[in-house]
Amino acid sequence: MTDMQEAPGDVVMTRIGQAMMLLHGGDREEARNRFAALWSEIGERGEALHRCTLAHYMADAQDDAGDELAWDLRALAAADGLRQDRLTAHRASLAVRAFYPSLHLNLAADYAKLHRPAEARLHLDRAHAALDVLNDDAYGNDIREALRRLERQLDAV
C-alpha cells in the first residue's frame, strides 16, 4: 500500500501515521501498542480506510507470522469495503484498486512464512492480476520486485 498522507481533520490517520513513524524507526513494541489502542477505538466496524490502513501496518509490527497473517487478512477485508469517493477525499491520487497488489503480496509472504505455498501462490497470482493499476514509479517497481523475489523464494522450496 502506498504511504498515507493526512487528510485535513482526519485525526485517526494522523495517529496511524505517528505509530507508523515509530514502526519505521524501529520501536515495534510502542507502534504495536499504539496500533492496538487505535484498533480498540475503531474496531471491526470503523471506517474502512482507517481499518485497512491500521491493519496493514499492524501486520508489519507483528513478531508472529500467524498474527501477521490475521492482520493482513483484516486489511484485505477492509479494502473490500473501501469506497473510491472516500479514498479520493483522503488523497485525490489514490485508487482503491492500487491497494490490492501490496495487500496480496503481504498475504503471499505471510503464507510463505507459514510454509503454506499453495496459499502463497494464490495470493501471488492475485497480486500479479492487480499490477496493471500501479504506475511505473518507485512504489510500483518495489512491489513488482518484491513479487519476483517471493516467487524465486517459493520456486527454491
GROMACS .gro file of N, CA, C and O in nm, residues 23-143:
model
  484
   23LEU      N    1   0.714   0.262   1.409
   23LEU     CA    2   0.745   0.132   1.349
   23LEU      C    3   0.865   0.142   1.257
   23LEU      O    4   0.960   0.064   1.267
   24HIS      N    5   0.863   0.240   1.169
   24HIS     CA    6   0.973   0.257   1.074
   24HIS      C    7   1.101   0.300   1.144
   24HIS      O    8   1.210   0.277   1.091
   25GLY      N    9   1.088   0.360   1.262
   25GLY     CA   10   1.205   0.399   1.341
   25GLY      C   11   1.260   0.285   1.426
   25GLY      O   12   1.359   0.302   1.495
   26GLY      N   13   1.192   0.170   1.423
   26GLY     CA   14   1.242   0.053   1.495
   26GLY      C   15   1.177   0.024   1.628
   26GLY      O   16   1.211  -0.075   1.694
   27ASP      N   17   1.083   0.106   1.672
   27ASP     CA   18   1.015   0.083   1.800
   27ASP      C   19   0.887   0.004   1.776
   27ASP      O   20   0.776   0.057   1.785
   28ARG      N   21   0.905  -0.123   1.746
   28ARG     CA   22   0.793  -0.210   1.711
   28ARG      C   23   0.692  -0.224   1.826
   28ARG      O   24   0.571  -0.223   1.804
   29GLU      N   25   0.743  -0.237   1.947
   29GLU     CA   26   0.653  -0.258   2.060
   29GLU      C   27   0.562  -0.137   2.083
   29GLU      O   28   0.441  -0.152   2.100
   30GLU      N   29   0.620  -0.018   2.083
   30GLU     CA   30   0.538   0.101   2.103
   30GLU      C   31   0.442   0.121   1.986
   30GLU      O   32   0.326   0.160   2.005
   31ALA      N   33   0.488   0.093   1.864
   31ALA     CA   34   0.399   0.102   1.748
   31ALA      C   35   0.282   0.005   1.764
   31ALA      O   36   0.166   0.043   1.743
   32ARG      N   37   0.313  -0.118   1.803
   32ARG     CA   38   0.207  -0.219   1.826
   32ARG      C   39   0.109  -0.170   1.931
   32ARG      O   40  -0.013  -0.185   1.915
   33ASN      N   41   0.161  -0.114   2.040
   33ASN     CA   42   0.073  -0.065   2.147
   33ASN      C   43  -0.020   0.045   2.096
   33ASN      O   44  -0.139   0.046   2.127
   34ARG      N   45   0.034   0.136   2.017
   34ARG     CA   46  -0.049   0.246   1.965
   34ARG      C   47  -0.149   0.195   1.861
   34ARG      O   48  -0.264   0.239   1.860
   35PHE      N   49  -0.105   0.105   1.775
   35PHE     CA   50  -0.199   0.047   1.679
   35PHE      C   51  -0.311  -0.027   1.753
   35PHE      O   52  -0.428  -0.016   1.716
   36ALA      N   53  -0.276  -0.102   1.856
   36ALA     CA   54  -0.376  -0.177   1.932
   36ALA      C   55  -0.477  -0.083   1.999
   36ALA      O   56  -0.598  -0.110   1.999
   37ALA      N   57  -0.427   0.027   2.054
   37ALA     CA   58  -0.517   0.125   2.117
   37ALA      C   59  -0.612   0.184   2.013
   37ALA      O   60  -0.733   0.197   2.038
   38LEU      N   61  -0.558   0.216   1.896
   38LEU     CA   62  -0.643   0.269   1.789
   38LEU      C   63  -0.746   0.165   1.745
   38LEU      O   64  -0.863   0.199   1.721
   39TRP      N   65  -0.702   0.040   1.730
   39TRP     CA   66  -0.795  -0.064   1.686
   39TRP      C   67  -0.907  -0.081   1.788
   39TRP      O   68  -1.022  -0.103   1.750
   40SER      N   69  -0.875  -0.071   1.916
   40SER     CA   70  -0.980  -0.085   2.018
   40SER      C   71  -1.082   0.029   2.007
   40SER      O   72  -1.197   0.012   2.043
   41GLU      N   73  -1.038   0.143   1.956
   41GLU     CA   74  -1.129   0.255   1.936
   41GLU      C   75  -1.214   0.240   1.810
   41GLU      O   76  -1.334   0.269   1.812
   42ILE      N   77  -1.152   0.197   1.700
   42ILE     CA   78  -1.227   0.193   1.573
   42ILE      C   79  -1.285   0.055   1.546
   42ILE      O   80  -1.393   0.044   1.491
   43GLY      N   81  -1.215  -0.051   1.581
   43GLY     CA   82  -1.265  -0.188   1.571
   43GLY      C   83  -1.310  -0.231   1.432
   43GLY      O   84  -1.284  -0.165   1.332
   44GLU      N   85  -1.377  -0.344   1.429
   44GLU     CA   86  -1.421  -0.407   1.305
   44GLU      C   87  -1.527  -0.326   1.231
   44GLU      O   88  -1.554  -0.352   1.114
   45ARG      N   89  -1.589  -0.232   1.299
   45ARG     CA   90  -1.696  -0.154   1.235
   45ARG      C   91  -1.655  -0.012   1.200
   45ARG      O   92  -1.736   0.066   1.152
   46GLY      N   93  -1.530   0.020   1.223
   46GLY     CA   94  -1.481   0.154   1.193
   46GLY      C   95  -1.475   0.177   1.043
   46GLY      O   96  -1.500   0.088   0.961
   47GLU      N   97  -1.441   0.298   1.008
   47GLU     CA   98  -1.431   0.336   0.867
   47GLU      C   99  -1.331   0.246   0.794
   47GLU      O  100  -1.222   0.218   0.844
   48ALA      N  101  -1.366   0.202   0.675
   48ALA     CA  102  -1.286   0.105   0.600
   48ALA      C  103  -1.143   0.156   0.575
   48ALA      O  104  -1.047   0.078   0.586
   49LEU      N  105  -1.127   0.282   0.541
   49LEU     CA  106  -0.993   0.336   0.517
   49LEU      C  107  -0.908   0.326   0.642
   49LEU      O  108  -0.791   0.286   0.636
   50HIS      N  109  -0.965   0.359   0.756
   50HIS     CA  110  -0.892   0.351   0.882
   50HIS      C  111  -0.856   0.206   0.915
   50HIS      O  112  -0.742   0.175   0.950
   51ARG      N  113  -0.954   0.117   0.901
   51ARG     CA  114  -0.930  -0.024   0.932
   51ARG      C  115  -0.825  -0.085   0.840
   51ARG      O  116  -0.735  -0.157   0.883
   52CYS      N  117  -0.835  -0.054   0.711
   52CYS     CA  118  -0.740  -0.109   0.614
   52CYS      C  119  -0.598  -0.061   0.643
   52CYS      O  120  -0.504  -0.141   0.649
   53THR      N  121  -0.584   0.067   0.661
   53THR     CA  122  -0.452   0.125   0.685
   53THR      C  123  -0.394   0.074   0.816
   53THR      O  124  -0.278   0.031   0.822
   54LEU      N  125  -0.474   0.078   0.921
   54LEU     CA  126  -0.427   0.034   1.052
   54LEU      C  127  -0.389  -0.114   1.051
   54LEU      O  128  -0.281  -0.151   1.097
   55ALA      N  129  -0.473  -0.198   0.995
   55ALA     CA  130  -0.444  -0.341   0.993
   55ALA      C  131  -0.320  -0.371   0.908
   55ALA      O  132  -0.239  -0.457   0.943
   56HIS      N  133  -0.306  -0.300   0.797
   56HIS     CA  134  -0.190  -0.318   0.709
   56HIS      C  135  -0.060  -0.293   0.784
   56HIS      O  136   0.034  -0.371   0.777
   57TYR      N  137  -0.055  -0.185   0.859
   57TYR     CA  138   0.067  -0.152   0.933
   57TYR      C  139   0.079  -0.230   1.063
   57TYR      O  140   0.190  -0.261   1.106
   58MET      N  141  -0.032  -0.266   1.125
   58MET     CA  142  -0.026  -0.351   1.245
   58MET      C  143   0.035  -0.486   1.208
   58MET      O  144   0.113  -0.542   1.286
   59ALA      N  145   0.004  -0.536   1.090
   59ALA     CA  146   0.062  -0.663   1.046
   59ALA      C  147   0.214  -0.653   1.042
   59ALA      O  148   0.284  -0.745   1.085
   60ASP      N  149   0.265  -0.541   0.994
   60ASP     CA  150   0.410  -0.522   0.985
   60ASP      C  151   0.476  -0.516   1.123
   60ASP      O  152   0.597  -0.538   1.134
   61ALA      N  153   0.399  -0.487   1.226
   61ALA     CA  154   0.454  -0.474   1.361
   61ALA      C  155   0.453  -0.607   1.437
   61ALA      O  156   0.500  -0.612   1.551
   62GLN      N  157   0.402  -0.712   1.376
   62GLN     CA  158   0.391  -0.840   1.446
   62GLN      C  159   0.520  -0.920   1.443
   62GLN      O  160   0.594  -0.916   1.344
   63ASP      N  161   0.545  -0.993   1.550
   63ASP     CA  162   0.660  -1.083   1.557
   63ASP      C  163   0.624  -1.226   1.518
   63ASP      O  164   0.710  -1.303   1.479
   64ASP      N  165   0.497  -1.260   1.527
   64ASP     CA  166   0.449  -1.394   1.497
   64ASP      C  167   0.383  -1.395   1.359
   64ASP      O  168   0.297  -1.310   1.330
   65ALA      N  169   0.424  -1.490   1.275
   65ALA     CA  170   0.371  -1.497   1.137
   65ALA      C  171   0.220  -1.519   1.134
   65ALA      O  172   0.151  -1.466   1.048
   66GLY      N  173   0.168  -1.595   1.227
   66GLY     CA  174   0.023  -1.616   1.233
   66GLY      C  175  -0.053  -1.489   1.266
   66GLY      O  176  -0.158  -1.461   1.208
   67ASP      N  177   0.002  -1.411   1.358
   67ASP     CA  178  -0.059  -1.282   1.392
   67ASP      C  179  -0.051  -1.186   1.274
   67ASP      O  180  -0.145  -1.111   1.246
   68GLU      N  181   0.064  -1.188   1.205
   68GLU     CA  182   0.080  -1.103   1.087
   68GLU      C  183  -0.025  -1.137   0.982
   68GLU      O  184  -0.088  -1.049   0.923
   69LEU      N  185  -0.045  -1.266   0.959
   69LEU     CA  186  -0.147  -1.311   0.863
   69LEU      C  187  -0.285  -1.261   0.903
   69LEU      O  188  -0.361  -1.210   0.819
   70ALA      N  189  -0.319  -1.274   1.031
   70ALA     CA  190  -0.452  -1.231   1.076
   70ALA      C  191  -0.474  -1.082   1.048
   70ALA      O  192  -0.582  -1.042   1.002
   71TRP      N  193  -0.371  -1.000   1.073
   71TRP     CA  194  -0.386  -0.856   1.048
   71TRP      C  195  -0.391  -0.827   0.898
   71TRP      O  196  -0.467  -0.740   0.854
   72ASP      N  197  -0.312  -0.898   0.819
   72ASP     CA  198  -0.317  -0.876   0.674
   72ASP      C  199  -0.453  -0.918   0.617
   72ASP      O  200  -0.504  -0.854   0.524
   73LEU      N  201  -0.513  -1.022   0.673
   73LEU     CA  202  -0.648  -1.061   0.629
   73LEU      C  203  -0.750  -0.954   0.666
   73LEU      O  204  -0.841  -0.925   0.588
   74ARG      N  205  -0.734  -0.892   0.782
   74ARG     CA  206  -0.822  -0.780   0.820
   74ARG      C  207  -0.806  -0.663   0.723
   74ARG      O  208  -0.904  -0.598   0.686
   75ALA      N  209  -0.681  -0.636   0.684
   75ALA     CA  210  -0.656  -0.525   0.590
   75ALA      C  211  -0.725  -0.552   0.457
   75ALA      O  212  -0.789  -0.463   0.399
   76LEU      N  213  -0.715  -0.676   0.408
   76LEU     CA  214  -0.781  -0.711   0.281
   76LEU      C  215  -0.932  -0.700   0.293
   76LEU      O  216  -0.998  -0.644   0.204
   77ALA      N  217  -0.987  -0.749   0.401
   77ALA     CA  218  -1.133  -0.741   0.420
   77ALA      C  219  -1.178  -0.595   0.425
   77ALA      O  220  -1.282  -0.559   0.367
   78ALA      N  221  -1.101  -0.510   0.491
   78ALA     CA  222  -1.137  -0.368   0.497
   78ALA      C  223  -1.125  -0.303   0.359
   78ALA      O  224  -1.209  -0.221   0.322
   79ALA      N  225  -1.023  -0.341   0.281
   79ALA     CA  226  -1.007  -0.285   0.146
   79ALA      C  227  -1.128  -0.318   0.060
   79ALA      O  228  -1.170  -0.236  -0.022
   80ASP      N  229  -1.185  -0.436   0.081
   80ASP     CA  230  -1.304  -0.474   0.004
   80ASP      C  231  -1.423  -0.383   0.035
   80ASP      O  232  -1.516  -0.375  -0.043
   81GLY      N  233  -1.417  -0.312   0.148
   81GLY     CA  234  -1.524  -0.219   0.184
   81GLY      C  235  -1.493  -0.073   0.154
   81GLY      O  236  -1.574   0.015   0.183
   82LEU      N  237  -1.375  -0.047   0.094
   82LEU     CA  238  -1.339   0.091   0.063
   82LEU      C  239  -1.423   0.146  -0.051
   82LEU      O  240  -1.453   0.075  -0.146
   83ARG      N  241  -1.459   0.272  -0.038
   83ARG     CA  242  -1.529   0.342  -0.145
   83ARG      C  243  -1.433   0.440  -0.210
   83ARG      O  244  -1.358   0.509  -0.141
   84GLN      N  245  -1.436   0.447  -0.341
   84GLN     CA  246  -1.344   0.536  -0.412
   84GLN      C  247  -1.365   0.682  -0.373
   84GLN      O  248  -1.269   0.757  -0.358
   85ASP      N  249  -1.489   0.724  -0.350
   85ASP     CA  250  -1.512   0.864  -0.315
   85ASP      C  251  -1.447   0.899  -0.181
   85ASP      O  252  -1.391   1.007  -0.165
   86ARG      N  253  -1.448   0.807  -0.085
   86ARG     CA  254  -1.383   0.832   0.045
   86ARG      C  255  -1.232   0.838   0.028
   86ARG      O  256  -1.166   0.923   0.086
   87LEU      N  257  -1.180   0.751  -0.054
   87LEU     CA  258  -1.035   0.748  -0.076
   87LEU      C  259  -0.990   0.875  -0.148
   87LEU      O  260  -0.889   0.935  -0.113
   88THR      N  261  -1.067   0.919  -0.246
   88THR     CA  262  -1.036   1.041  -0.320
   88THR      C  263  -1.041   1.162  -0.226
   88THR      O  264  -0.959   1.252  -0.238
   89ALA      N  265  -1.136   1.162  -0.133
   89ALA     CA  266  -1.143   1.272  -0.036
   89ALA      C  267  -1.019   1.273   0.052
   89ALA      O  268  -0.973   1.380   0.096
   90HIS      N  269  -0.962   1.156   0.077
   90HIS     CA  270  -0.840   1.147   0.158
   90HIS      C  271  -0.719   1.196   0.079
   90HIS      O  272  -0.641   1.276   0.126
   91ARG      N  273  -0.705   1.143  -0.042
   91ARG     CA  274  -0.598   1.187  -0.133
   91ARG      C  275  -0.644   1.159  -0.274
   91ARG      O  276  -0.670   1.045  -0.312
   92ALA      N  277  -0.649   1.263  -0.354
   92ALA     CA  278  -0.706   1.255  -0.489
   92ALA      C  279  -0.638   1.151  -0.577
   92ALA      O  280  -0.702   1.092  -0.663
   93SER      N  281  -0.510   1.127  -0.556
   93SER     CA  282  -0.436   1.038  -0.646
   93SER      C  283  -0.452   0.889  -0.613
   93SER      O  284  -0.401   0.805  -0.686
   94LEU      N  285  -0.519   0.856  -0.504
   94LEU     CA  286  -0.531   0.716  -0.464
   94LEU      C  287  -0.647   0.648  -0.536
   94LEU      O  288  -0.752   0.707  -0.557
   95ALA      N  289  -0.625   0.521  -0.568
   95ALA     CA  290  -0.731   0.438  -0.626
   95ALA      C  291  -0.744   0.313  -0.541
   95ALA      O  292  -0.643   0.254  -0.499
   96VAL      N  293  -0.866   0.273  -0.514
   96VAL     CA  294  -0.890   0.153  -0.434
   96VAL      C  295  -0.815   0.034  -0.493
   96VAL      O  296  -0.749  -0.041  -0.421
   97ARG      N  297  -0.819   0.020  -0.624
   97ARG     CA  298  -0.753  -0.094  -0.690
   97ARG      C  299  -0.603  -0.097  -0.663
   97ARG      O  300  -0.541  -0.203  -0.666
   98ALA      N  301  -0.544   0.018  -0.635
   98ALA     CA  302  -0.399   0.024  -0.613
   98ALA      C  303  -0.357  -0.038  -0.481
   98ALA      O  304  -0.239  -0.066  -0.460
   99PHE      N  305  -0.451  -0.063  -0.392
   99PHE     CA  306  -0.419  -0.127  -0.265
   99PHE      C  307  -0.392  -0.277  -0.281
   99PHE      O  308  -0.314  -0.335  -0.207
  100TYR      N  309  -0.457  -0.339  -0.378
  100TYR     CA  310  -0.457  -0.485  -0.386
  100TYR      C  311  -0.323  -0.551  -0.417
  100TYR      O  312  -0.294  -0.657  -0.359
  101PRO      N  313  -0.239  -0.497  -0.504
  101PRO     CA  314  -0.110  -0.566  -0.525
  101PRO      C  315  -0.030  -0.581  -0.395
  101PRO      O  316   0.022  -0.689  -0.366
  102SER      N  317  -0.024  -0.477  -0.316
  102SER     CA  318   0.050  -0.481  -0.191
  102SER      C  319  -0.017  -0.573  -0.089
  102SER      O  320   0.050  -0.651  -0.021
  103LEU      N  321  -0.149  -0.563  -0.079
  103LEU     CA  322  -0.220  -0.647   0.018
  103LEU      C  323  -0.202  -0.795  -0.015
  103LEU      O  324  -0.177  -0.876   0.076
  104HIS      N  325  -0.214  -0.831  -0.142
  104HIS     CA  326  -0.196  -0.972  -0.179
  104HIS      C  327  -0.050  -1.015  -0.168
  104HIS      O  328  -0.022  -1.130  -0.131
  105LEU      N  329   0.043  -0.926  -0.198
  105LEU     CA  330   0.184  -0.957  -0.178
  105LEU      C  331   0.211  -0.988  -0.031
  105LEU      O  332   0.279  -1.086   0.002
  106ASN      N  333   0.157  -0.907   0.058
  106ASN     CA  334   0.178  -0.931   0.201
  106ASN      C  335   0.118  -1.065   0.243
  106ASN      O  336   0.181  -1.139   0.321
  107LEU      N  337   0.000  -1.097   0.193
  107LEU     CA  338  -0.060  -1.226   0.227
  107LEU      C  339   0.023  -1.342   0.172
  107LEU      O  340   0.042  -1.442   0.240
  108ALA      N  341   0.074  -1.327   0.051
  108ALA     CA  342   0.159  -1.431  -0.007
  108ALA      C  343   0.282  -1.452   0.081
  108ALA      O  344   0.322  -1.566   0.108
  109ALA      N  345   0.342  -1.343   0.125
  109ALA     CA  346   0.460  -1.354   0.211
  109ALA      C  347   0.426  -1.419   0.345
  109ALA      O  348   0.503  -1.502   0.396
  110ASP      N  349   0.310  -1.385   0.400
  110ASP     CA  350   0.267  -1.448   0.525
  110ASP      C  351   0.253  -1.598   0.508
  110ASP      O  352   0.301  -1.676   0.591
  111TYR      N  353   0.184  -1.639   0.403
  111TYR     CA  354   0.164  -1.782   0.380
  111TYR      C  355   0.297  -1.854   0.354
  111TYR      O  356   0.316  -1.967   0.397
  112ALA      N  357   0.389  -1.787   0.287
  112ALA     CA  358   0.521  -1.847   0.265
  112ALA      C  359   0.592  -1.869   0.399
  112ALA      O  360   0.652  -1.975   0.421
  113LYS      N  361   0.585  -1.770   0.488
  113LYS     CA  362   0.646  -1.784   0.621
  113LYS      C  363   0.586  -1.900   0.699
  113LYS      O  364   0.653  -1.963   0.780
  114LEU      N  365   0.458  -1.923   0.675
  114LEU     CA  366   0.387  -2.030   0.746
  114LEU      C  367   0.396  -2.165   0.674
  114LEU      O  368   0.327  -2.259   0.710
  115HIS      N  369   0.481  -2.171   0.571
  115HIS     CA  370   0.503  -2.293   0.493
  115HIS      C  371   0.373  -2.345   0.431
  115HIS      O  372   0.343  -2.464   0.434
  116ARG      N  373   0.299  -2.252   0.372
  116ARG     CA  374   0.174  -2.284   0.303
  116ARG      C  375   0.186  -2.231   0.160
  116ARG      O  376   0.127  -2.130   0.124
  117PRO      N  377   0.266  -2.301   0.077
  117PRO     CA  378   0.298  -2.249  -0.056
  117PRO      C  379   0.178  -2.237  -0.150
  117PRO      O  380   0.177  -2.147  -0.234
  118ALA      N  381   0.080  -2.323  -0.138
  118ALA     CA  382  -0.037  -2.314  -0.227
  118ALA      C  383  -0.110  -2.181  -0.206
  118ALA      O  384  -0.145  -2.113  -0.303
  119GLU      N  385  -0.131  -2.145  -0.079
  119GLU     CA  386  -0.197  -2.018  -0.049
  119GLU      C  387  -0.108  -1.901  -0.090
  119GLU      O  388  -0.157  -1.799  -0.139
  120ALA      N  389   0.023  -1.916  -0.071
  120ALA     CA  390   0.116  -1.809  -0.110
  120ALA      C  391   0.107  -1.785  -0.261
  120ALA      O  392   0.098  -1.671  -0.306
  121ARG      N  393   0.105  -1.890  -0.339
  121ARG     CA  394   0.098  -1.875  -0.485
  121ARG      C  395  -0.036  -1.817  -0.529
  121ARG      O  396  -0.042  -1.739  -0.623
  122LEU      N  397  -0.143  -1.853  -0.460
  122LEU     CA  398  -0.274  -1.797  -0.491
  122LEU      C  399  -0.271  -1.645  -0.478
  122LEU      O  400  -0.317  -1.572  -0.566
  123HIS      N  401  -0.211  -1.595  -0.370
  123HIS     CA  402  -0.207  -1.451  -0.349
  123HIS      C  403  -0.103  -1.384  -0.439
  123HIS      O  404  -0.123  -1.268  -0.478
  124LEU      N  405   0.002  -1.455  -0.475
  124LEU     CA  406   0.094  -1.401  -0.577
  124LEU      C  407   0.020  -1.380  -0.708
  124LEU      O  408   0.037  -1.277  -0.773
  125ASP      N  409  -0.061  -1.479  -0.746
  125ASP     CA  410  -0.139  -1.466  -0.870
  125ASP      C  411  -0.234  -1.347  -0.862
  125ASP      O  412  -0.249  -1.272  -0.960
  126ARG      N  413  -0.298  -1.330  -0.747
  126ARG     CA  414  -0.391  -1.218  -0.731
  126ARG      C  415  -0.317  -1.084  -0.735
  126ARG      O  416  -0.367  -0.986  -0.790
  127ALA      N  417  -0.197  -1.080  -0.677
  127ALA     CA  418  -0.117  -0.958  -0.682
  127ALA      C  419  -0.078  -0.926  -0.825
  127ALA      O  420  -0.090  -0.811  -0.870
  128HIS      N  421  -0.034  -1.028  -0.900
  128HIS     CA  422   0.002  -1.008  -1.041
  128HIS      C  423  -0.118  -0.957  -1.122
  128HIS      O  424  -0.103  -0.869  -1.206
  129ALA      N  425  -0.235  -1.012  -1.094
  129ALA     CA  426  -0.355  -0.973  -1.168
  129ALA      C  427  -0.391  -0.827  -1.143
  129ALA      O  428  -0.456  -0.764  -1.227
  130ALA      N  429  -0.348  -0.773  -1.031
  130ALA     CA  430  -0.382  -0.635  -0.995
  130ALA      C  431  -0.271  -0.535  -1.030
  130ALA      O  432  -0.288  -0.414  -1.010
  131LEU      N  433  -0.159  -0.581  -1.082
  131LEU     CA  434  -0.043  -0.493  -1.106
  131LEU      C  435  -0.068  -0.384  -1.209
  131LEU      O  436  -0.003  -0.280  -1.204
  132ASP      N  437  -0.161  -0.405  -1.300
  132ASP     CA  438  -0.181  -0.308  -1.408
  132ASP      C  439  -0.219  -0.169  -1.357
  132ASP      O  440  -0.199  -0.070  -1.426
  133VAL      N  441  -0.269  -0.159  -1.237
  133VAL     CA  442  -0.310  -0.031  -1.182
  133VAL      C  443  -0.192   0.050  -1.129
  133VAL      O  444  -0.201   0.172  -1.115
  134LEU      N  445  -0.079  -0.017  -1.103
  134LEU     CA  446   0.037   0.053  -1.047
  134LEU      C  447   0.113   0.127  -1.155
  134LEU      O  448   0.130   0.079  -1.267
  135ASN      N  449   0.163   0.243  -1.119
  135ASN     CA  450   0.244   0.324  -1.211
  135ASN      C  451   0.383   0.266  -1.224
  135ASN      O  452   0.426   0.185  -1.142
  136ASP      N  453   0.452   0.311  -1.326
  136ASP     CA  454   0.592   0.275  -1.345
  136ASP      C  455   0.676   0.376  -1.267
  136ASP      O  456   0.739   0.465  -1.324
  137ASP      N  457   0.670   0.363  -1.134
  137ASP     CA  458   0.742   0.454  -1.046
  137ASP      C  459   0.809   0.371  -0.937
  137ASP      O  460   0.805   0.248  -0.941
  138ALA      N  461   0.870   0.436  -0.841
  138ALA     CA  462   0.945   0.365  -0.737
  138ALA      C  463   0.855   0.268  -0.661
  138ALA      O  464   0.892   0.152  -0.638
  139TYR      N  465   0.735   0.312  -0.623
  139TYR     CA  466   0.644   0.225  -0.548
  139TYR      C  467   0.604   0.104  -0.632
  139TYR      O  468   0.614  -0.011  -0.586
  140GLY      N  469   0.559   0.127  -0.753
  140GLY     CA  470   0.518   0.017  -0.840
  140GLY      C  471   0.633  -0.079  -0.867
  140GLY      O  472   0.615  -0.202  -0.866
  141ASN      N  473   0.750  -0.024  -0.890
  141ASN     CA  474   0.867  -0.109  -0.915
  141ASN      C  475   0.906  -0.189  -0.791
  141ASN      O  476   0.950  -0.304  -0.803
  142ASP      N  477   0.893  -0.129  -0.673
  142ASP     CA  478   0.921  -0.201  -0.549
  142ASP      C  479   0.827  -0.321  -0.532
  142ASP      O  480   0.871  -0.429  -0.493
  143ILE      N  481   0.700  -0.300  -0.561
  143ILE     CA  482   0.602  -0.409  -0.549
  143ILE      C  483   0.636  -0.519  -0.650
  143ILE      O  484   0.638  -0.638  -0.616
   0.00000   0.00000   0.00000
